[in-house]
Structures are given as structure tokens and as C-alpha cells.
Short mmCIF file of C-alpha atoms in Angstrom, two decimals:
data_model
loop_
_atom_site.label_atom_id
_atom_site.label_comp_id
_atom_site.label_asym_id
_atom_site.label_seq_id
_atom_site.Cartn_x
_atom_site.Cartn_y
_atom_site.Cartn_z
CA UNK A 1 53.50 31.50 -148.99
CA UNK A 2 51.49 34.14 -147.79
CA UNK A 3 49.32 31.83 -145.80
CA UNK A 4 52.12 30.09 -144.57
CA UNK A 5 53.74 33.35 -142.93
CA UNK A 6 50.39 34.28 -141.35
CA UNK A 7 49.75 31.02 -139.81
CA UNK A 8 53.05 31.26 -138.41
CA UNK A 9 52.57 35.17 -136.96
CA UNK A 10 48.98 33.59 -135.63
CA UNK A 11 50.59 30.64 -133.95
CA UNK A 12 53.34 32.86 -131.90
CA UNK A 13 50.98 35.10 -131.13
CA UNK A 14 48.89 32.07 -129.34
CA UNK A 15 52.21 31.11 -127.77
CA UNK A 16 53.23 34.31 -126.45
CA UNK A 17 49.43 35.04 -124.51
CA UNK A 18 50.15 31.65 -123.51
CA UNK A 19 53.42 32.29 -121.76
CA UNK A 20 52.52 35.48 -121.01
CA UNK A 21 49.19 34.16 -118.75
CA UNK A 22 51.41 31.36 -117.42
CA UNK A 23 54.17 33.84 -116.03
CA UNK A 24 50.62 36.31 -114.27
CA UNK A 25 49.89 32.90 -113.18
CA UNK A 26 53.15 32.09 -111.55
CA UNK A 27 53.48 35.57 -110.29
CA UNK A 28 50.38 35.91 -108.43
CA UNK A 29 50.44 32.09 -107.00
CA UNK A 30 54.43 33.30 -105.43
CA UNK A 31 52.37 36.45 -104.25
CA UNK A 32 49.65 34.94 -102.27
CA UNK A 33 51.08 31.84 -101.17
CA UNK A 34 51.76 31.72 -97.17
CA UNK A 35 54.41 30.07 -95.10
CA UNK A 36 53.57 28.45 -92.15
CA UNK A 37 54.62 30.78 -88.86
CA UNK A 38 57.75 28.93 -87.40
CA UNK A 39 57.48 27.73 -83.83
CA UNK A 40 59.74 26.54 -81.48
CA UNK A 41 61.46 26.15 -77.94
CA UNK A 42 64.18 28.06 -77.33
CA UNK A 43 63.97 27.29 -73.23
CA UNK A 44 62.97 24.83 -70.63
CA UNK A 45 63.65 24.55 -67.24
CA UNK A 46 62.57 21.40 -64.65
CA UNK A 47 63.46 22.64 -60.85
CA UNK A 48 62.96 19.53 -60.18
CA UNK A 49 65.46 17.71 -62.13
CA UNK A 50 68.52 20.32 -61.08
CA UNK A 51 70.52 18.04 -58.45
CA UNK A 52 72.34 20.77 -57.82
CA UNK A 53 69.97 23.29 -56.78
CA UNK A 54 68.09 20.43 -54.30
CA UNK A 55 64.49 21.48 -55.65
CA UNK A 56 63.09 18.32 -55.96
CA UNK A 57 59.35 20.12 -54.56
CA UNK A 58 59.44 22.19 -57.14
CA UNK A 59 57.54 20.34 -60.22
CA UNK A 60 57.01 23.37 -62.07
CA UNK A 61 58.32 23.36 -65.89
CA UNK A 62 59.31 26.56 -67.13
CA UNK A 63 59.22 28.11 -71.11
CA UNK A 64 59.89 29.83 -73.66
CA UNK A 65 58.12 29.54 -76.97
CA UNK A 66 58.79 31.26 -79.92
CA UNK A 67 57.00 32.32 -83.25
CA UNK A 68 58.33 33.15 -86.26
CA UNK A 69 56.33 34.90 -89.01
CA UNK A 70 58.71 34.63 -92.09
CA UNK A 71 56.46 36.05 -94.55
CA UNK A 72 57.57 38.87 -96.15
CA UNK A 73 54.34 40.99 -96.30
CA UNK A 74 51.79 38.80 -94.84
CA UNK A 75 50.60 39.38 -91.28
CA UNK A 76 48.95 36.25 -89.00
CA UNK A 77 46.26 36.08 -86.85
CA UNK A 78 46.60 33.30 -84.14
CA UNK A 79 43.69 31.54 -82.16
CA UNK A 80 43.96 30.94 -79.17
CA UNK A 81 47.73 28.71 -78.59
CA UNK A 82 47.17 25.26 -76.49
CA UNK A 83 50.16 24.65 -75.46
CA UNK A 84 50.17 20.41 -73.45
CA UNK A 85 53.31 18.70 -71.83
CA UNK A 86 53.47 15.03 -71.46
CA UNK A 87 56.77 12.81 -70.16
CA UNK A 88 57.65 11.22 -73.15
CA UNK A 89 57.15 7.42 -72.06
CA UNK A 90 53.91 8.31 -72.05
CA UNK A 91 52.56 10.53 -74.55
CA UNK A 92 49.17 9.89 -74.19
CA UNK A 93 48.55 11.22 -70.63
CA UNK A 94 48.87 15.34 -70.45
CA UNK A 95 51.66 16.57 -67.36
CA UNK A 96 50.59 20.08 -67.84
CA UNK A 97 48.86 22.62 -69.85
CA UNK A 98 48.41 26.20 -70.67
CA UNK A 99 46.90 27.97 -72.71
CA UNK A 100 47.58 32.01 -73.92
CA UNK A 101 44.43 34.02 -76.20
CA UNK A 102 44.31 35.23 -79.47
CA UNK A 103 46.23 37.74 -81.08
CA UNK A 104 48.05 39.23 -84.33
CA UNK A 105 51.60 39.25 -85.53
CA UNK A 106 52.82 41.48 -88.22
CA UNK A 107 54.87 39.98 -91.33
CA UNK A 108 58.54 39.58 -90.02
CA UNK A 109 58.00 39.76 -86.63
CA UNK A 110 58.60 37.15 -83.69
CA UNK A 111 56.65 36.37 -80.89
CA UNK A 112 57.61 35.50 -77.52
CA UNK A 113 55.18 33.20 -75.04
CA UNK A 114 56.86 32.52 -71.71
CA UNK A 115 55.40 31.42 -68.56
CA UNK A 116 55.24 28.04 -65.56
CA UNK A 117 53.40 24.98 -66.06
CA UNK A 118 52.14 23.26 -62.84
CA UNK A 119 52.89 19.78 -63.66
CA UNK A 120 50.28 16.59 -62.57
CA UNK A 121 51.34 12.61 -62.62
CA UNK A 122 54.96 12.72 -62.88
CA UNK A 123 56.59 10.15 -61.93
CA UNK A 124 59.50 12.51 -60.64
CA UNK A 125 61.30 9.78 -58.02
CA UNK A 126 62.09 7.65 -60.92
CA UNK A 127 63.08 9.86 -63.57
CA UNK A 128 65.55 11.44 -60.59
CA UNK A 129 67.20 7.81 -60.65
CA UNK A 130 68.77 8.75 -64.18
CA UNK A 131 70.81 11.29 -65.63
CA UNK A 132 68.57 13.24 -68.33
CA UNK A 133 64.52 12.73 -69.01
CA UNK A 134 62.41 13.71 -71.81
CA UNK A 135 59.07 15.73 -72.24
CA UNK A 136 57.22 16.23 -75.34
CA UNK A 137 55.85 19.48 -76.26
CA UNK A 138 52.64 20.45 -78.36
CA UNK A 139 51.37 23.15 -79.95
CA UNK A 140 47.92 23.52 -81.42
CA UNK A 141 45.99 26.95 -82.88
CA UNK A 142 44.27 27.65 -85.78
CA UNK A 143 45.84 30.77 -88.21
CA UNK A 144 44.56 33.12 -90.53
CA UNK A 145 46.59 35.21 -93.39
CA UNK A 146 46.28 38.94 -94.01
CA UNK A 147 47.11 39.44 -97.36
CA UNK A 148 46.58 43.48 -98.11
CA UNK A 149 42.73 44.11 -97.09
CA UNK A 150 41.66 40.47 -96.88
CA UNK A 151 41.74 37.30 -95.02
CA UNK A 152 42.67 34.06 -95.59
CA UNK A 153 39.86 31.40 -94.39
CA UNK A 154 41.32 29.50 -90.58
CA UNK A 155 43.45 26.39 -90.93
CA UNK A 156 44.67 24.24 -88.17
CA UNK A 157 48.11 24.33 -86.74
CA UNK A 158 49.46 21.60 -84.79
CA UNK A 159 53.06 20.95 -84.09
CA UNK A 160 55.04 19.15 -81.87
CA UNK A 161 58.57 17.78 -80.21
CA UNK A 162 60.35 16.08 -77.87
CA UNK A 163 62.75 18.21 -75.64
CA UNK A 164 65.23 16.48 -73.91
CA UNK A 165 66.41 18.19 -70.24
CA UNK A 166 69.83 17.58 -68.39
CA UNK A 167 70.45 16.71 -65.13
CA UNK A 168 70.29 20.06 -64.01
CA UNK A 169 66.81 21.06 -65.02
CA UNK A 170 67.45 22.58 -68.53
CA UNK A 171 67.30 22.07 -72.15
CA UNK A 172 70.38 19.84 -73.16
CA UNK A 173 70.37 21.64 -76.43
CA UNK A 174 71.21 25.34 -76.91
CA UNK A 175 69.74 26.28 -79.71
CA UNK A 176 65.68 26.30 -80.11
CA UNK A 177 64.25 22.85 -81.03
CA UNK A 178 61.25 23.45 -83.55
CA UNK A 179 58.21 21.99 -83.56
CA UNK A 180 57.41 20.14 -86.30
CA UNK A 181 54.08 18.51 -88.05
CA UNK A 182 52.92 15.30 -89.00
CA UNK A 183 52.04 16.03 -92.24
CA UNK A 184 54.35 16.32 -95.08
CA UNK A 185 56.12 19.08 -95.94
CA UNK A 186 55.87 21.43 -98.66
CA UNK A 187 58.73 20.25 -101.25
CA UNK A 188 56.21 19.09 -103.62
CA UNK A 189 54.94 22.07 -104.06
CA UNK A 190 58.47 23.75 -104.77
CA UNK A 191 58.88 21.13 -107.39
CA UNK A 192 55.98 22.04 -108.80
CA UNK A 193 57.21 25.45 -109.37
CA UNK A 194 60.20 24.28 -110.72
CA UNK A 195 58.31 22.38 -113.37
CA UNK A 196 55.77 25.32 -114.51
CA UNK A 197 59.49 27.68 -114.42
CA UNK A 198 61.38 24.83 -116.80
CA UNK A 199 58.18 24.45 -118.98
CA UNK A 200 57.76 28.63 -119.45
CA UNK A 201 61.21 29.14 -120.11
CA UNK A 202 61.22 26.02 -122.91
CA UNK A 203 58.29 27.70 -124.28
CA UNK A 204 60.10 30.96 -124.97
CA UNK A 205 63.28 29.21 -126.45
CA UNK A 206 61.00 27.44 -128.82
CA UNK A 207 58.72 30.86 -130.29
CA UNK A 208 61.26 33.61 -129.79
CA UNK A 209 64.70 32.09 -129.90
CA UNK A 210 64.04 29.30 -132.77
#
């Protein structure tokens, strides 16, 4: 009997070091993970589109670009930002292109990019034939996390989307439009954690509540 109770104590021991190194685990991975800085266009303007205003010489586009650093204690550093316009029946031929340089955003913080893009190969007699036209917009840098003293190693960011611009030269919706990635997005990793949470907590019903 004796045996029997210390194989027992031995065994929830085990249990509990295992629990307890699988909530440091969890801990730290929720610590250091990053979120991706959100980006997106909260403005465009096309002179040239605006019947109203009779600027068809002016083939200019106008922005505004935003980014959104929505970690809560993790600062970014930002290559330099390529931003390239195309019209969207043809998104393999550039319009326009600028570019802004490097720089570092604290965690919480937005960043505003604004500026003119002088346009090339529009085809701005026929898209004047129609009521609304559409440009796509990408975005390509490379990031880096500060985490406390340290750096994270570079990783590519490239996003992208179409923005779609009235009859009078602007955005025909108000609010920003984001731009997006190719690649999947990161719900399989929240399921993961979901999984490791459910497992830890089945754990600790089965040594300490049984």
C-alpha cells in the first residue's frame, strides 16, 4: 500500500512539472509572438477622373496610406515601403510608383504616408467613357520586431488591393480598404492555441480535481 501511495505522489508530481512547463511554454510563445503591422488606404484621389472639376490634364493620383502597429509592446522597424499603382485590367504593367525610406514605429502607434504619384500608360480617354475605374495598390517592405533589447531577424511584407474610384476622382468607399496578403492567414495558429489551452486545462482536471 505504501508503494502504491508513493507511485501515485511520484506520478502527480510528473504531471504537475508537466503542466507547469506547458503553461511557461504557452506564456512566453503569447509574449513573443508578433502581429503583422496593419496597412491600408484610407484616401485616393484621380484629378483626372472628377468630371466635375474638368481636370482631365491632371493624371496625378493622390494618397494616403496608413500603418497600424497593434502590438501591445512591440515596436517595428520598416525598410524601405515600395509603394506601385497599376489600372486594374492590367495588373501586370506599373502606372506609378513611389517609394518613402526606412524608419521605426513604436508599439501602438500609426503611421501616416501621404504624397502624388505621377502616373505613366493610362489609358485615361477610355476609362473617362465610364462611370467609376479601378487601380490596384501594392505594398512591399521588409519588417523587423523589437522585443525589449533585441531584434527579430527581417521578413518580407507584401500586401495588396484593389481601390475602386468614383466618377469624381475619389475613393467610392469611406472607410480605409486594407491591404491584404496572399498567403494564408494566421487562424491556424489560434487553433493551435486553443488546442495546447483545452489539453492543459484537461490535464489539471485529471491530477488535481480527480
Amino acid at each position: 500500500m505504501a508503494d502504491s501511495g508513493g507511485g501515485g505522489g511520484c506520478g502527480r508530481c510528473c504531471c504537475s512539472f508537466i503542466l507547469t512547463s506547458g503553461l511557461t511554454a504557452l506564456f512566453m510563445w503569447l509574449s513573443l509572438r508578433t502581429s503583422n503591422p496593419v496597412c491600408s488606404i484610407q484616401d485616393i484621389y484621380v484629378p483626372a477622373l472628377n468630371k466635375s472639376a474638368n481636370s482631365t490634364d491632371a493624371t496625378n493620383i493622390y494618397f494616403n496610406l496608413k500603418l497600424d502597429n497593434e502590438n501591445k509592446d512591440k515596436g517595428i522597424y520598416y525598410d524601405a515601403l515600395n509603394l506601385t499603382f497599376f489600372y486594374a485590367p492590367n495588373k501586370s504593367l506599373p502606372i506609378g510608383n513611389r517609394t518613402f525610406r526606412q524608419f521605426y514605429q513604436g508599439h501602438k502607434k500609426n503611421t501616416r504616408r501621404t504624397g502624388w504619384v505621377e502616373t505613366r500608360g493610362v489609358p485615361w480617354e477610355a476609362i473617362l467613357n465610364g462611370s467609376a475605374a479601378s487601380f490596384r495598390v501594392d505594398l512591399a517592405t521588409a519588417v523587423r520586431f523589437k522585443i525589449m533589447a533585441w531584434k527579430t531577424k527581417k521578413h518580407k511584407l507584401v500586401v495588396g488591393a484593389d481601390v475602386d474610384v468614383n466618377d469624381h476622382g475619389q475613393k467610392v468607399y469611406k472607410k480605409g480598404i486594407r491591404l491584404r496578403s496572399g498567403a494564408p492567414e494566421r487562424g491556424c495558429y489560434r487553433a493551435r492555441v486553443g488546442t495546447l489551452v483545452t489539453l492543459i486545462i484537461a490535464v489539471y482536471h485529471l491530477v488535481f480535481l480527480n
